[in-house]
Short mmCIF file of C-alpha atoms in Angstrom, two decimals:
data_model
loop_
_atom_site.label_atom_id
_atom_site.label_comp_id
_atom_site.label_asym_id
_atom_site.label_seq_id
_atom_site.Cartn_x
_atom_site.Cartn_y
_atom_site.Cartn_z
CA MET A 976 0.00 0.00 0.00
CA ILE A 977 1.52 3.28 -1.12
CA GLN A 978 0.79 6.66 0.36
CA LYS A 979 -0.45 8.80 -2.50
CA ALA A 980 -1.10 12.13 -0.81
CA PHE A 981 -0.83 13.59 2.62
CA ILE A 982 -4.03 15.55 3.29
CA LEU A 983 -4.18 16.81 6.88
CA ASN A 984 -1.74 17.20 9.76
CA ASP A 985 -2.46 17.58 13.48
CA ALA A 986 -2.95 21.36 13.33
CA ASP A 987 -5.37 21.00 10.38
CA ILE A 988 -7.43 18.42 12.26
CA GLU A 989 -7.53 20.61 15.35
CA ARG A 990 -8.79 23.60 13.32
CA ILE A 991 -11.44 21.49 11.62
CA LEU A 992 -12.74 20.11 14.92
CA LYS A 993 -12.88 23.62 16.38
CA ARG A 994 -14.84 24.87 13.39
CA ILE A 995 -17.25 21.93 13.61
CA SER A 996 -17.69 22.54 17.35
CA HIS A 997 -18.76 26.13 16.59
CA GLU A 998 -21.12 24.94 13.85
CA ILE A 999 -22.76 22.46 16.20
CA LEU A 1000 -23.33 25.17 18.81
CA GLU A 1001 -24.61 27.61 16.22
CA ARG A 1002 -27.08 25.18 14.73
CA ASN A 1003 -28.34 23.85 18.08
CA ARG A 1004 -28.32 27.27 19.77
CA GLY A 1005 -26.08 26.13 22.58
CA SER A 1006 -25.25 22.74 23.98
CA LYS A 1007 -27.88 22.08 26.66
CA ASN A 1008 -29.59 19.12 25.03
CA LEU A 1009 -26.57 17.70 23.20
CA CYS A 1010 -24.85 14.39 23.74
CA PHE A 1011 -21.95 12.96 21.76
CA ILE A 1012 -21.63 9.39 20.51
CA GLY A 1013 -18.53 8.21 18.68
CA ILE A 1014 -18.57 5.17 16.40
CA GLN A 1015 -15.82 2.68 17.24
CA LYS A 1016 -13.15 3.13 16.93
CA ARG A 1017 -11.87 6.45 15.56
CA GLY A 1018 -15.20 8.21 15.99
CA VAL A 1019 -14.75 7.83 19.75
CA PRO A 1020 -11.71 10.10 20.22
CA LEU A 1021 -13.16 12.57 17.69
CA ALA A 1022 -16.40 12.78 19.73
CA GLN A 1023 -14.36 13.29 22.89
CA ARG A 1024 -12.37 16.10 21.29
CA ILE A 1025 -15.48 17.90 20.04
CA ALA A 1026 -17.13 17.55 23.46
CA LYS A 1027 -13.98 18.97 25.04
CA ASN A 1028 -14.07 21.98 22.67
CA ILE A 1029 -17.70 22.57 23.55
CA ARG A 1030 -16.96 22.37 27.24
CA ALA A 1031 -14.28 25.05 26.75
CA LEU A 1032 -16.68 27.26 24.80
CA GLU A 1033 -19.89 26.82 26.81
CA GLY A 1034 -18.77 25.42 30.14
CA ILE A 1035 -21.19 22.50 29.88
CA GLU A 1036 -20.13 18.94 30.56
CA ALA A 1037 -21.86 16.88 27.85
CA ASP A 1038 -22.59 13.14 27.95
CA ILE A 1039 -20.21 11.13 25.75
CA GLY A 1040 -20.89 7.58 24.56
CA LYS A 1041 -19.25 4.89 22.45
CA LEU A 1042 -21.05 2.80 19.86
CA ASP A 1043 -19.89 -0.43 18.22
CA ILE A 1044 -21.98 -1.35 15.20
CA THR A 1045 -20.58 -4.80 14.33
CA PHE A 1046 -23.81 -6.64 15.17
CA TYR A 1047 -25.87 -4.24 13.06
CA ARG A 1048 -23.83 -4.54 9.88
CA ASP A 1049 -25.45 -5.97 6.76
CA ASP A 1050 -22.25 -7.47 5.45
CA TYR A 1051 -20.65 -9.32 8.36
CA ALA A 1052 -20.70 -12.62 6.52
CA LYS A 1053 -18.78 -11.20 3.59
CA ARG A 1054 -15.97 -9.60 5.51
CA VAL A 1055 -13.12 -10.53 7.75
CA LYS A 1056 -14.57 -9.94 11.19
CA PRO A 1057 -13.16 -6.83 12.78
CA LYS A 1058 -12.50 -6.88 16.47
CA VAL A 1059 -15.73 -6.05 18.23
CA GLY A 1060 -15.41 -2.86 20.26
CA VAL A 1061 -17.20 -1.67 23.35
CA THR A 1062 -20.61 -0.04 23.34
CA ASP A 1063 -21.01 2.28 26.29
CA ILE A 1064 -24.00 4.59 26.38
CA SER A 1065 -24.60 5.08 30.09
CA PHE A 1066 -27.16 7.88 29.71
CA GLY A 1067 -30.71 7.97 28.35
CA ILE A 1068 -30.98 9.19 24.76
CA ASP A 1069 -34.75 9.81 24.71
CA GLU A 1070 -35.50 13.38 23.52
CA ARG A 1071 -31.78 14.21 23.27
CA ASP A 1072 -30.00 15.79 20.32
CA ILE A 1073 -27.34 13.25 19.44
CA ILE A 1074 -24.16 14.27 17.69
CA LEU A 1075 -23.00 11.06 16.02
CA VAL A 1076 -19.31 11.12 15.09
CA ASP A 1077 -17.25 9.00 12.70
CA ASP A 1078 -13.93 9.44 10.94
CA VAL A 1079 -14.74 8.64 7.29
CA LEU A 1080 -18.06 8.69 5.45
CA PHE A 1081 -17.95 6.36 2.45
CA THR A 1082 -20.82 4.07 1.35
CA GLY A 1083 -23.03 5.14 4.24
CA ARG A 1084 -23.56 1.57 5.46
CA THR A 1085 -21.78 2.12 8.77
CA ILE A 1086 -24.05 5.08 9.47
CA ARG A 1087 -27.14 3.07 8.49
CA ALA A 1088 -26.09 0.43 11.03
CA ALA A 1089 -25.33 3.08 13.66
CA LEU A 1090 -28.81 4.61 13.25
CA ASP A 1091 -30.39 1.18 13.77
CA ALA A 1092 -28.24 0.62 16.84
CA LEU A 1093 -29.11 4.02 18.33
CA ILE A 1094 -32.83 3.51 17.86
CA ASP A 1095 -32.50 0.37 20.02
CA PHE A 1096 -31.39 2.61 22.89
CA GLY A 1097 -34.35 4.98 22.72
CA ARG A 1098 -36.00 7.74 20.74
CA PRO A 1099 -33.72 10.75 20.37
CA LYS A 1100 -35.12 14.14 19.38
CA SER A 1101 -32.59 14.34 16.56
CA ILE A 1102 -29.43 12.68 15.30
CA GLN A 1103 -26.85 14.83 13.54
CA LEU A 1104 -23.82 13.37 11.82
CA VAL A 1105 -20.22 14.63 12.05
CA VAL A 1106 -17.52 13.14 9.83
CA LEU A 1107 -13.91 14.19 9.58
CA ILE A 1108 -13.65 13.08 5.94
CA ASP A 1109 -16.34 12.60 3.31
CA ARG A 1110 -14.82 10.57 0.49
CA GLY A 1111 -17.96 10.12 -1.64
CA HIS A 1112 -19.23 6.86 -3.26
CA ARG A 1113 -22.46 6.71 -1.25
CA GLU A 1114 -24.61 3.61 -1.69
CA LEU A 1115 -27.41 4.79 0.59
CA PRO A 1116 -29.29 8.09 0.89
CA ILE A 1117 -27.18 9.34 3.82
CA ARG A 1118 -25.33 12.65 4.20
CA ALA A 1119 -23.36 14.29 6.99
CA ASP A 1120 -24.52 17.47 8.78
CA TYR A 1121 -20.97 18.56 9.56
CA VAL A 1122 -18.06 17.64 7.27
CA GLY A 1123 -14.41 18.22 8.12
CA LYS A 1124 -13.13 17.89 4.57
CA ASN A 1125 -14.52 16.56 1.32
CA ILE A 1126 -11.95 14.41 -0.44
CA PRO A 1127 -13.08 13.02 -3.82
CA THR A 1128 -11.48 9.59 -4.19
CA ALA A 1129 -11.30 6.72 -6.63
CA LEU A 1130 -12.64 3.35 -5.46
CA SER A 1131 -9.14 1.91 -5.74
CA GLU A 1132 -7.93 4.43 -3.18
CA SER A 1133 -8.49 4.42 0.53
CA ILE A 1134 -8.41 7.04 3.24
CA GLU A 1135 -6.22 6.52 6.26
CA VAL A 1136 -7.14 8.52 9.34
CA CYS A 1137 -4.69 8.38 12.24
CA LEU A 1138 -5.45 9.89 15.63
CA SER A 1139 -3.05 10.25 18.53
CA GLU A 1140 -5.39 8.32 20.89
CA THR A 1141 -5.52 5.24 18.64
CA ASP A 1142 -2.49 5.52 16.35
CA GLY A 1143 0.02 7.73 18.16
CA GLN A 1144 -0.26 10.69 15.79
CA ASP A 1145 -2.80 12.86 13.97
CA SER A 1146 -2.90 12.67 10.17
CA VAL A 1147 -5.10 11.96 7.15
CA SER A 1148 -3.70 10.49 3.92
CA ILE A 1149 -4.88 8.90 0.72
CA LEU A 1150 -3.50 5.43 0.04
CA GLU A 1151 -3.44 3.55 -3.23
CA SER A 1152 -4.61 -0.10 -3.58
CA GLY A 1153 -8.10 -0.38 -2.17
CA LYS A 1154 -6.83 -2.59 0.61
CA GLY A 1155 -6.37 0.25 3.05
CA ARG A 1156 -7.99 0.50 6.43
CA GLY A 1157 -10.43 3.17 5.28
CA GLN A 1158 -11.79 0.81 2.68
CA GLN A 1159 -12.26 -2.03 5.13
CA LEU A 1160 -14.16 0.14 7.56
CA LEU A 1161 -16.36 1.48 4.76
CA MET B 176 -12.38 -16.10 13.68
CA LEU B 177 -12.69 -19.55 15.27
CA SER B 178 -10.45 -22.36 14.08
CA VAL B 179 -13.33 -24.89 14.21
CA LYS B 180 -16.91 -25.21 12.95
CA ASN B 181 -18.03 -27.82 15.50
CA VAL B 182 -17.69 -27.71 19.25
CA ILE B 183 -18.29 -31.28 20.37
CA ASP B 184 -15.29 -31.70 22.65
CA ILE B 185 -13.88 -28.73 24.60
CA ALA B 186 -10.41 -29.86 23.51
CA ASP B 187 -11.37 -28.85 19.93
CA LEU B 188 -10.91 -25.20 20.88
CA SER B 189 -7.50 -23.51 20.84
CA VAL B 190 -6.45 -20.98 23.47
CA ASP B 191 -6.97 -18.24 20.85
CA ASP B 192 -10.49 -19.53 20.17
CA ILE B 193 -11.25 -19.51 23.87
CA ASN B 194 -9.99 -15.97 24.36
CA LEU B 195 -11.99 -14.79 21.36
CA ILE B 196 -15.16 -16.36 22.80
CA LEU B 197 -14.56 -14.73 26.20
CA GLU B 198 -13.93 -11.35 24.58
CA ASN B 199 -17.18 -11.58 22.64
CA ALA B 200 -19.06 -12.81 25.71
CA ASP B 201 -18.11 -9.53 27.37
CA THR B 202 -19.57 -7.58 24.46
CA PHE B 203 -22.80 -9.58 24.60
CA ASN B 204 -22.95 -9.17 28.34
CA GLU B 205 -23.27 -5.44 27.70
CA VAL B 206 -26.15 -6.12 25.29
CA LEU B 207 -27.94 -8.08 28.04
CA GLU B 208 -27.78 -5.01 30.27
CA ARG B 209 -29.61 -2.81 27.76
CA ASP B 210 -33.32 -2.05 27.92
CA LEU B 211 -33.68 -3.63 24.51
CA LYS B 212 -31.68 -6.82 24.97
CA LYS B 213 -31.33 -7.75 21.35
CA VAL B 214 -29.01 -7.18 18.40
CA PRO B 215 -29.76 -8.12 14.79
CA ALA B 216 -26.41 -9.88 14.30
CA LEU B 217 -27.88 -13.22 13.13
CA ARG B 218 -31.04 -12.06 11.43
CA GLY B 219 -32.12 -14.65 8.88
CA LYS B 220 -30.16 -17.52 10.44
CA THR B 221 -31.99 -20.59 11.70
CA ILE B 222 -30.85 -22.66 14.63
CA LEU B 223 -32.23 -26.04 15.61
CA ASN B 224 -32.18 -27.17 19.23
CA LEU B 225 -32.02 -30.94 18.92
CA PHE B 226 -32.49 -32.48 22.35
CA PHE B 227 -32.56 -36.25 22.67
CA GLU B 228 -32.13 -35.98 26.44
CA SER B 229 -34.15 -33.79 28.72
CA SER B 230 -32.87 -30.38 29.70
CA THR B 231 -34.41 -27.19 30.97
CA ARG B 232 -31.75 -24.66 31.75
CA THR B 233 -29.32 -25.46 28.94
CA ARG B 234 -32.10 -25.54 26.36
CA ILE B 235 -33.58 -22.27 27.56
CA SER B 236 -30.16 -20.65 27.75
CA PHE B 237 -29.43 -21.57 24.13
CA GLU B 238 -32.90 -20.47 23.13
CA LEU B 239 -32.45 -17.09 24.78
CA ALA B 240 -28.97 -16.71 23.29
CA ALA B 241 -30.29 -17.37 19.77
CA LYS B 242 -33.23 -15.02 20.21
CA ARG B 243 -31.10 -12.19 21.62
CA LEU B 244 -29.09 -12.47 18.39
CA ASN B 245 -32.25 -12.33 16.31
CA ALA B 246 -31.82 -15.85 14.90
CA ASP B 247 -34.87 -18.09 14.46
CA LEU B 248 -34.86 -21.07 16.73
CA ILE B 249 -36.75 -24.32 16.52
CA ASN B 250 -36.95 -26.78 19.40
CA PHE B 251 -36.89 -30.48 18.68
CA THR B 252 -37.22 -32.70 21.72
CA ALA B 253 -37.02 -36.42 21.28
CA SER B 254 -39.78 -37.19 23.74
CA SER B 255 -42.32 -35.23 21.70
CA SER B 256 -40.99 -36.12 18.27
CA SER B 257 -41.34 -38.91 15.77
CA MET B 258 -38.44 -40.68 17.44
CA LYS B 259 -41.12 -41.89 19.77
CA LYS B 260 -42.99 -43.25 16.78
CA GLY B 261 -39.87 -45.20 15.86
CA GLU B 262 -38.12 -42.86 13.41
CA SER B 263 -34.43 -43.76 13.13
CA ILE B 264 -31.60 -41.26 13.70
CA ILE B 265 -30.70 -41.18 10.02
CA ASP B 266 -34.28 -40.43 9.03
CA THR B 267 -34.47 -37.71 11.66
CA ILE B 268 -31.29 -36.24 10.21
CA LYS B 269 -32.70 -36.30 6.70
CA THR B 270 -35.78 -34.49 7.95
CA ILE B 271 -33.59 -31.88 9.62
CA GLN B 272 -31.57 -31.44 6.46
CA SER B 273 -34.67 -30.70 4.44
CA MET B 274 -35.57 -27.95 6.88
CA ILE B 275 -32.50 -25.91 5.77
CA VAL B 276 -31.07 -24.78 9.08
CA ASP B 277 -27.68 -23.15 9.72
CA LEU B 278 -26.63 -24.58 13.07
CA LEU B 279 -27.49 -27.56 15.25
CA ILE B 280 -27.36 -27.57 19.01
CA VAL B 281 -27.44 -31.19 20.08
CA ARG B 282 -27.88 -32.99 23.36
CA HIS B 283 -27.60 -36.76 23.17
CA SER B 284 -26.32 -39.37 25.59
CA ASP B 285 -23.81 -40.55 23.00
CA SER B 286 -21.17 -38.14 21.64
CA GLY B 287 -20.65 -40.36 18.61
CA VAL B 288 -24.10 -39.32 17.45
CA MET B 289 -22.91 -35.72 17.07
CA ASP B 290 -20.03 -36.71 14.81
CA PHE B 291 -22.46 -38.87 12.88
CA ILE B 292 -24.96 -36.04 12.44
CA SER B 293 -22.21 -33.58 11.55
CA ARG B 294 -20.76 -35.89 8.89
CA ASN B 295 -24.16 -36.61 7.40
CA THR B 296 -25.47 -33.07 7.29
CA GLY B 297 -22.33 -30.95 6.92
CA LEU B 298 -23.88 -28.56 9.43
CA PRO B 299 -21.96 -26.99 12.31
CA ILE B 300 -22.80 -28.54 15.68
CA ILE B 301 -22.55 -27.39 19.26
CA ASN B 302 -22.60 -30.09 21.90
CA ALA B 303 -25.16 -29.21 24.57
CA GLY B 304 -24.18 -32.14 26.78
CA ASP B 305 -23.54 -35.77 25.90
CA GLY B 306 -24.18 -38.28 28.65
CA LYS B 307 -21.24 -38.53 30.98
CA HIS B 308 -18.70 -37.19 28.46
CA GLN B 309 -18.68 -33.46 27.89
CA HIS B 310 -20.59 -30.23 28.26
CA PRO B 311 -18.35 -27.69 26.51
CA THR B 312 -20.62 -24.63 26.72
CA GLN B 313 -21.01 -25.13 30.48
CA ALA B 314 -17.22 -25.10 30.71
CA LEU B 315 -17.05 -21.89 28.66
CA LEU B 316 -19.58 -20.10 30.83
CA ASP B 317 -17.75 -21.34 33.94
CA LEU B 318 -14.50 -19.99 32.55
CA TYR B 319 -16.17 -16.68 31.74
CA THR B 320 -17.53 -16.48 35.30
CA ILE B 321 -14.01 -17.06 36.66
CA LYS B 322 -12.62 -14.41 34.31
CA LYS B 323 -15.14 -11.87 35.57
CA ALA B 324 -14.23 -12.65 39.19
CA PHE B 325 -10.42 -12.78 38.85
CA GLY B 326 -9.48 -11.17 35.53
CA ASP B 327 -6.78 -13.74 34.81
CA PHE B 328 -6.39 -17.54 35.02
CA LYS B 329 -2.69 -18.26 35.49
CA GLY B 330 -2.00 -20.08 38.75
CA LEU B 331 -5.57 -19.90 40.07
CA LYS B 332 -6.33 -22.80 42.39
CA VAL B 333 -9.56 -24.51 41.36
CA SER B 334 -11.08 -27.43 43.22
CA ILE B 335 -13.85 -29.49 41.67
CA VAL B 336 -15.76 -31.26 44.42
CA GLY B 337 -18.16 -34.22 44.45
CA ASP B 338 -19.55 -36.66 41.92
CA ILE B 339 -16.77 -36.49 39.30
CA ILE B 340 -17.31 -39.86 37.67
CA ASN B 341 -20.84 -39.10 36.49
CA SER B 342 -20.15 -35.49 35.58
CA ARG B 343 -19.67 -34.27 32.04
CA VAL B 344 -19.30 -30.78 33.49
CA ALA B 345 -16.28 -31.88 35.55
CA ARG B 346 -14.69 -33.47 32.50
CA SER B 347 -15.06 -30.39 30.29
CA ASP B 348 -14.14 -28.03 33.12
CA MET B 349 -10.91 -29.73 34.08
CA LEU B 350 -9.73 -29.91 30.47
CA LEU B 351 -10.53 -26.24 29.90
CA PHE B 352 -9.20 -24.98 33.24
CA LYS B 353 -5.92 -26.87 32.76
CA LYS B 354 -5.58 -25.49 29.25
CA MET B 355 -5.90 -21.94 30.59
CA GLY B 356 -3.11 -22.48 33.13
CA MET B 357 -5.10 -23.13 36.29
CA ASP B 358 -4.10 -25.52 39.03
CA VAL B 359 -6.91 -28.10 39.23
CA THR B 360 -7.65 -30.37 42.20
CA LEU B 361 -10.42 -32.95 42.29
CA VAL B 362 -11.97 -33.55 45.68
CA SER B 363 -13.95 -36.76 45.92
CA SER B 364 -14.02 -40.27 47.27
CA SER B 365 -12.38 -42.99 45.23
CA MET B 366 -15.81 -44.41 44.38
CA LEU B 367 -16.74 -41.17 42.64
CA LEU B 368 -13.51 -40.71 40.70
CA PRO B 369 -12.83 -41.95 37.16
CA GLU B 370 -9.84 -44.22 36.58
CA ASN B 371 -7.76 -42.49 33.94
CA LEU B 372 -6.95 -39.33 35.91
CA ASP B 373 -3.30 -39.19 34.80
CA TYR B 374 -4.59 -38.06 31.41
CA PHE B 375 -6.04 -34.92 32.94
CA GLY B 376 -2.97 -33.93 35.01
CA VAL B 377 -4.93 -33.00 38.12
CA ASN B 378 -4.38 -33.35 41.88
CA VAL B 379 -6.71 -35.52 43.97
CA ARG B 380 -7.93 -35.06 47.55
CA ASN B 381 -10.57 -36.93 49.53
CA ASN B 382 -11.70 -34.24 51.97
CA ILE B 383 -13.00 -30.77 51.16
CA ASP B 384 -11.29 -29.47 54.33
CA ASP B 385 -7.91 -30.09 52.64
CA ILE B 386 -8.56 -27.33 50.11
CA ILE B 387 -11.19 -25.09 51.67
CA GLU B 388 -8.77 -22.44 52.94
CA THR B 389 -6.49 -22.29 49.91
CA ALA B 390 -8.77 -22.65 46.86
CA ASP B 391 -9.66 -19.59 44.76
CA VAL B 392 -12.57 -21.38 43.11
CA ILE B 393 -14.59 -24.16 44.72
CA TYR B 394 -16.68 -25.86 42.09
CA MET B 395 -19.38 -28.00 43.68
CA LEU B 396 -20.87 -30.70 41.49
CA ARG B 397 -24.36 -32.05 41.66
CA MET B 398 -24.79 -35.54 43.04
CA GLN B 399 -26.16 -37.14 39.86
CA LEU B 400 -28.54 -39.63 41.36
CA GLU B 401 -30.24 -40.18 38.00
CA ARG B 402 -27.03 -41.46 36.42
CA GLN B 403 -26.05 -43.73 39.30
CA GLU B 404 -26.99 -47.23 38.31
CA ARG B 405 -25.37 -48.41 41.53
CA LYS B 406 -24.88 -46.77 44.89
CA TYR B 407 -21.64 -44.81 44.93
CA TYR B 408 -21.80 -43.45 48.44
CA PRO B 409 -22.87 -45.06 51.72
CA SER B 410 -24.97 -42.24 53.13
CA ILE B 411 -25.79 -38.54 52.89
CA ASN B 412 -24.19 -38.03 56.31
CA GLU B 413 -20.95 -39.47 55.10
CA TYR B 414 -21.11 -37.30 51.99
CA ASN B 415 -21.79 -34.21 54.08
CA ARG B 416 -18.84 -34.94 56.30
CA PHE B 417 -16.23 -35.07 53.56
CA LEU B 418 -17.61 -33.45 50.44
CA SER B 419 -20.33 -30.90 51.21
CA LEU B 420 -20.11 -27.16 51.52
CA ASP B 421 -21.69 -26.07 54.80
CA PHE B 422 -21.73 -22.61 56.33
CA LYS B 423 -18.67 -23.15 58.50
CA ARG B 424 -16.66 -24.23 55.49
CA LEU B 425 -17.96 -21.26 53.49
CA GLN B 426 -16.71 -18.93 56.23
CA SER B 427 -13.25 -20.47 56.20
CA MET B 428 -12.75 -19.80 52.49
CA LYS B 429 -10.13 -17.18 51.71
CA GLU B 430 -10.95 -13.61 50.80
CA GLY B 431 -12.11 -13.20 47.21
CA ALA B 432 -12.61 -16.94 46.71
CA ILE B 433 -15.82 -18.01 44.94
CA VAL B 434 -18.27 -20.93 44.94
CA MET B 435 -19.69 -22.28 41.70
CA HIS B 436 -22.20 -25.02 40.83
CA PRO B 437 -23.65 -26.02 37.45
CA GLY B 438 -27.17 -26.36 38.89
CA PRO B 439 -29.64 -27.57 39.81
CA VAL B 440 -28.42 -27.74 43.41
CA ASN B 441 -29.45 -30.61 45.68
CA ARG B 442 -29.86 -28.58 48.85
CA GLY B 443 -28.56 -30.49 51.82
CA THR B 444 -26.46 -32.87 49.73
CA GLU B 445 -23.58 -30.99 48.09
CA ILE B 446 -24.44 -27.51 49.42
CA SER B 447 -26.22 -26.86 52.70
CA GLU B 448 -29.42 -24.91 53.07
CA ALA B 449 -27.58 -22.28 55.17
CA VAL B 450 -25.03 -21.64 52.40
CA MET B 451 -27.77 -21.24 49.78
CA ASN B 452 -29.56 -18.76 52.05
CA SER B 453 -26.47 -16.83 53.12
CA GLU B 454 -26.41 -13.04 52.93
CA ASP B 455 -24.07 -10.07 52.43
CA THR B 456 -20.36 -10.86 52.12
CA MET B 457 -20.90 -14.61 52.18
CA LYS B 458 -23.54 -14.34 49.48
CA GLN B 459 -21.11 -12.49 47.23
CA LYS B 460 -18.91 -15.58 47.14
CA ILE B 461 -21.67 -17.63 45.59
CA LYS B 462 -21.73 -17.26 41.81
CA ILE B 463 -24.39 -19.84 40.95
CA ASN B 464 -26.95 -17.36 39.63
CA GLU B 465 -24.27 -15.37 37.86
CA GLN B 466 -23.21 -18.55 36.05
CA VAL B 467 -26.72 -18.88 34.62
CA ARG B 468 -26.66 -15.29 33.46
CA ASN B 469 -23.17 -15.60 31.99
CA GLY B 470 -24.34 -18.71 30.18
CA VAL B 471 -26.49 -16.67 27.85
CA ALA B 472 -23.64 -14.26 27.02
CA ALA B 473 -21.13 -17.09 26.52
CA ARG B 474 -23.52 -19.04 24.28
CA MET B 475 -24.32 -15.91 22.27
CA ALA B 476 -20.59 -15.48 21.70
CA LEU B 477 -20.11 -19.08 20.57
CA ILE B 478 -23.16 -19.13 18.29
CA TYR B 479 -22.23 -15.77 16.79
CA LEU B 480 -18.63 -16.78 16.15
CA ILE B 481 -19.55 -20.14 14.61
CA LEU B 482 -22.12 -18.64 12.29
CA THR B 483 -19.83 -15.82 11.16
CA THR B 484 -16.77 -18.02 10.64
CA GLY B 485 -15.91 -18.73 7.02
#
């Protein structure tokens, strides 16, 4: 797998997350009813970072959850099974405005599964989607409410997102081959 | 991914398989704590519970596990089936095959039958207990219960107490516990011990008092009166004196040590009434109800992994 282009460094990612944090507050007129749920695994640190930004801006400690969607996938039989992560939503989501966070938006199937999973926990007032990267190639009618960066890609390429919490450093790159991590995670 | 498609003998599973099952059991345990205790992981899969011997808790545990995973489950019990009308095993198998199921969960007194069914249908099989031989899923849920209590297995002192010779649970447990690095002692009278113990590499004692203060896990077995074609023990009093867990013995167990039992308990035989009714700190030692609960999570993990392997 060859790195084709380096897209974002740590400072870029920090700026993007700050901008998205402001957008979330603007659109929801504050943060009182918000809670943040990251999709395993790189959505989790991203959700934590956004919640931290919002705490700095508004002084409100928001609920943060983790969601693993393995059991809700429609393609588990066709893929090498990824390691199942932890789901931890220790607060009620009824009537809350959920900010759902993931690293890469691709076919939309992960988000479809995440919506199904969330509905099993209750009936939120709204679910809004944050993605760091939108790489296109949607197979379902799903779009993000907050996008860090749109990166048009070929199907043979994949997006690699690294975060310091999971990978030791912050970066986003395009890889050639179609066998990259971004591809596997859809 | 599991290295096997059938789990008939606990020895079929590698250490990696076992760790993968335990890891997934933890994930499913979280699902069981939700308000909506169900995930669609196995939607569209069909599982057949094929029980030639009677069972309540194991059958229900498997049934619950399958349903929590959204699989369809059919119960086939020999007593209410055409087997009673004289249908042979091979004809029963052919019937099953025509039903197009994805997984068989089989209880039969003879483990050879499972191999036979597996070979003739090509379907994955989980052994739900075969006579006096093995009960692998009980061993997995026992191991999971121990993991939740201690976190790790290496060097843990486990004593299995009571009617070993008639117990498939004991057989599967000692194989699995040894494999995971535990120090296993059997506590029983010579009448209730099998002959080929060298094969298992376990220690043997005749009195529960020998191990009561040092064991981390005390695994009490059920006196299997229904499998005893002859009398193995002179009297209940004698049994109580050497092999039962009474309240005084419970109190002398070391801090953090736990009591397990596969159920159903014969109160007054292997475990005293006072122990079963104990409260507070003593009650926390007794993991019998937790075993039942963990059984659903462990079986969900095994079913899920088998049906998503290859």
